XYZ file of C-alpha atoms in Angstrom:
174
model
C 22.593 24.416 -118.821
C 21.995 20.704 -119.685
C 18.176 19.917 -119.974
C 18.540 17.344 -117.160
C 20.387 19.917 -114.821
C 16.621 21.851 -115.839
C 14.365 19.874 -115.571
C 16.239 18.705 -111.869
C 16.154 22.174 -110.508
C 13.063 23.226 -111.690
C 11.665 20.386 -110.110
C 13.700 20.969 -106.731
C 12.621 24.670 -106.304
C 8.620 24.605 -107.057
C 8.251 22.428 -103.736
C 6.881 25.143 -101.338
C 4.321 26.337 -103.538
C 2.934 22.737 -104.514
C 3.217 23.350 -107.843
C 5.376 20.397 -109.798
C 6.344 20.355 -113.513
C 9.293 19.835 -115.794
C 11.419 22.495 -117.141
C 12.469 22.111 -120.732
C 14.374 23.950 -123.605
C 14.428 23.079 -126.901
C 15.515 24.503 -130.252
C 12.083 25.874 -131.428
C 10.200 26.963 -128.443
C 13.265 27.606 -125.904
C 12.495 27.367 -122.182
C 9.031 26.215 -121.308
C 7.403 23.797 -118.876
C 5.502 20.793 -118.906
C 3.745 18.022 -117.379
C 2.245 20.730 -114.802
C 0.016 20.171 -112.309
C -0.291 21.687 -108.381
C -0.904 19.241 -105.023
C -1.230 16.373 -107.435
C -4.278 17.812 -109.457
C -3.429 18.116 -113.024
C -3.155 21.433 -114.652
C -1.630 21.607 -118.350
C 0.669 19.835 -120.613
C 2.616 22.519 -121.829
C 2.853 26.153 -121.689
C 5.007 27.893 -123.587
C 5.484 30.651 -126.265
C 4.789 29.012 -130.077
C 6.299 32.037 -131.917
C 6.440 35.770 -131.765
C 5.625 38.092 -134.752
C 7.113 41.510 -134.959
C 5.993 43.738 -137.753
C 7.421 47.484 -138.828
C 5.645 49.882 -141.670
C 4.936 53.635 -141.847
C 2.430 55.172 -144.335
C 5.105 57.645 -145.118
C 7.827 55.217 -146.367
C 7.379 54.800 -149.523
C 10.346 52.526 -150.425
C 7.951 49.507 -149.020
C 4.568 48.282 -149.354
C 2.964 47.221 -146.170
C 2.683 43.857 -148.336
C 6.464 43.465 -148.380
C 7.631 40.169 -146.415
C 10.552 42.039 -145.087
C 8.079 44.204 -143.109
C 7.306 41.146 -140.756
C 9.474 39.029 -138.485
C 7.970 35.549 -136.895
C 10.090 33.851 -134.757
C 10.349 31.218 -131.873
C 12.422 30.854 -128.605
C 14.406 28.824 -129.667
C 15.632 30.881 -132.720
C 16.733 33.739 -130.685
C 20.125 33.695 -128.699
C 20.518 32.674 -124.723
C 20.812 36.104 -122.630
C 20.428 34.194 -119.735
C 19.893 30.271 -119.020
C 17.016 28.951 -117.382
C 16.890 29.511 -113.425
C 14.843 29.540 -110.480
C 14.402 31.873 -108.351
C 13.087 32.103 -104.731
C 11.641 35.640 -104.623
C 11.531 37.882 -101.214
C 8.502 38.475 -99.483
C 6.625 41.186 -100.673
C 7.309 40.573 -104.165
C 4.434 41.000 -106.403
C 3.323 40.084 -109.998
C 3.848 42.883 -113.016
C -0.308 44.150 -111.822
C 0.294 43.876 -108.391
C -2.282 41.333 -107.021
C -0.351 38.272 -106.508
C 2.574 37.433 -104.421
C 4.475 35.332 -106.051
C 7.321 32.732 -103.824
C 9.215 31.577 -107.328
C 10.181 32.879 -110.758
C 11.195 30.113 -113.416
C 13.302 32.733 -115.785
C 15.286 33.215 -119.204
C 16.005 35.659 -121.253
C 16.472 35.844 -124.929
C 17.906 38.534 -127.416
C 16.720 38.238 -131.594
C 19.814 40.184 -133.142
C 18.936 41.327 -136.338
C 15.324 42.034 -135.956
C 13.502 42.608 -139.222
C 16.564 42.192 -141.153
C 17.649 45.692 -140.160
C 21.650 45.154 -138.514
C 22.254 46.507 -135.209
C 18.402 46.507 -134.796
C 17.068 43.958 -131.720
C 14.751 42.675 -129.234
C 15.159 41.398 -125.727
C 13.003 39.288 -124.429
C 12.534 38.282 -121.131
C 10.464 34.887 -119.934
C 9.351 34.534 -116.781
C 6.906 32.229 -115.234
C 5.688 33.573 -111.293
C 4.480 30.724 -108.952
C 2.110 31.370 -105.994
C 1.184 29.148 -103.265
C -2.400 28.528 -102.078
C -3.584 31.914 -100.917
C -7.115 33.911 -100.909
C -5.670 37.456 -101.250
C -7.006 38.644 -103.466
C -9.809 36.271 -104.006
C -10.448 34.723 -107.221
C -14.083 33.947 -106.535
C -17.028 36.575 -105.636
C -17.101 34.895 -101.888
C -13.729 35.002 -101.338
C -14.130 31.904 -99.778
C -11.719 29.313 -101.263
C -7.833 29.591 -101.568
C -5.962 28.992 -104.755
C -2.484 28.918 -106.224
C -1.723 31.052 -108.974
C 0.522 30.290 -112.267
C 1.600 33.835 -113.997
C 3.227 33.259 -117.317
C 5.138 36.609 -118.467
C 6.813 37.904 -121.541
C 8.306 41.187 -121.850
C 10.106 42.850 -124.255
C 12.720 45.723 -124.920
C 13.819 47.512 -128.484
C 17.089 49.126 -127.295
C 17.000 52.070 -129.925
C 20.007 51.509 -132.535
C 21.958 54.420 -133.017
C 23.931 55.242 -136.067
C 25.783 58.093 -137.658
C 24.190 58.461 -140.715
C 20.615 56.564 -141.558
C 20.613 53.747 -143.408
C 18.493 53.098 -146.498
C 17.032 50.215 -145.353
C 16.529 51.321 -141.437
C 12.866 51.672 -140.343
């Protein structure tokens, strides 16, 4: 997806939560938004993810020191490949953030894969971006009165290792 075909629908789609900002990918951080702000007040600049580090030792393997650079992984968005482009998506009623306190109306989403995580082939990590958008609400409350509404902005990142399976185990496999 171009990063004007981005930044047009992310800007399309926020409109019934009043939350307005510019969706952007770029080669070192990947998808992330900026310029936010909700009903015209000014929120942030930019939030995004500035790198992920990934580290793998055991006590018991003794072929590597836990000082060994191949032990560690840091990486950005951008250096992983595109699962799935940016998108927006208008979520069903009843939908709820990953703790179960919000409900969120929109999901700005991508997902990511890092093949060849700590150097090991056949060994990855999927990653999965997600940033939940809530429109003014005071359930649950974010103040001890529960008096005044607000809109919520839930920036996610999950992760899965799918397990890599081989017939016979590798020297260098962790």
């Amino acid at each position: 997806m171009s990063l004007s075909a981005v930044r047009a629908l992310t800007k399309a789609h926020t409109n019934g939560t009043g939350w307005a900002m510019t969706g952007v990918v770029d080669n070192k951080s990947g998808f992330h938004l900026e310029d936010i702000s909700h009903d015209g007040h000014w929120f942030a600049d930019s939030i995004s993810v500035e790198r992920i580090a990934v580290a793998s030792f055991s006590d018991l393997d003794y072929r590597r020191s836990r000082d060994n650079s191949k032990n560690y992984h840091v990486f950005g968005l951008g250096d992983c490949k595109v699962v799935s482009a940016p998108e927006v998506v208008t979520l069903p009623t009843g939908t709820t953030d990953p703790l179960g306190y919000y409900a969120p109306r929109v999901k700005l989403a991508a997902s990511y894969r890092m093949p060849d995580l700590l150097q090991e082939k056949g060994q990855q990590i999927d990653l999965d971006l997600a940033f939940l958008l809530t429109p003014y609400n005071k359930d649950p409350s974010h103040e001890p009165g529960g008096v005044l509404s607000a809109a919520r902005l839930y920036p996610t990142l999950t992760f899965n290792i799918p397990s890599a399976i081989r017939k016979e185990k590798s020297s260098r496999m962790r």
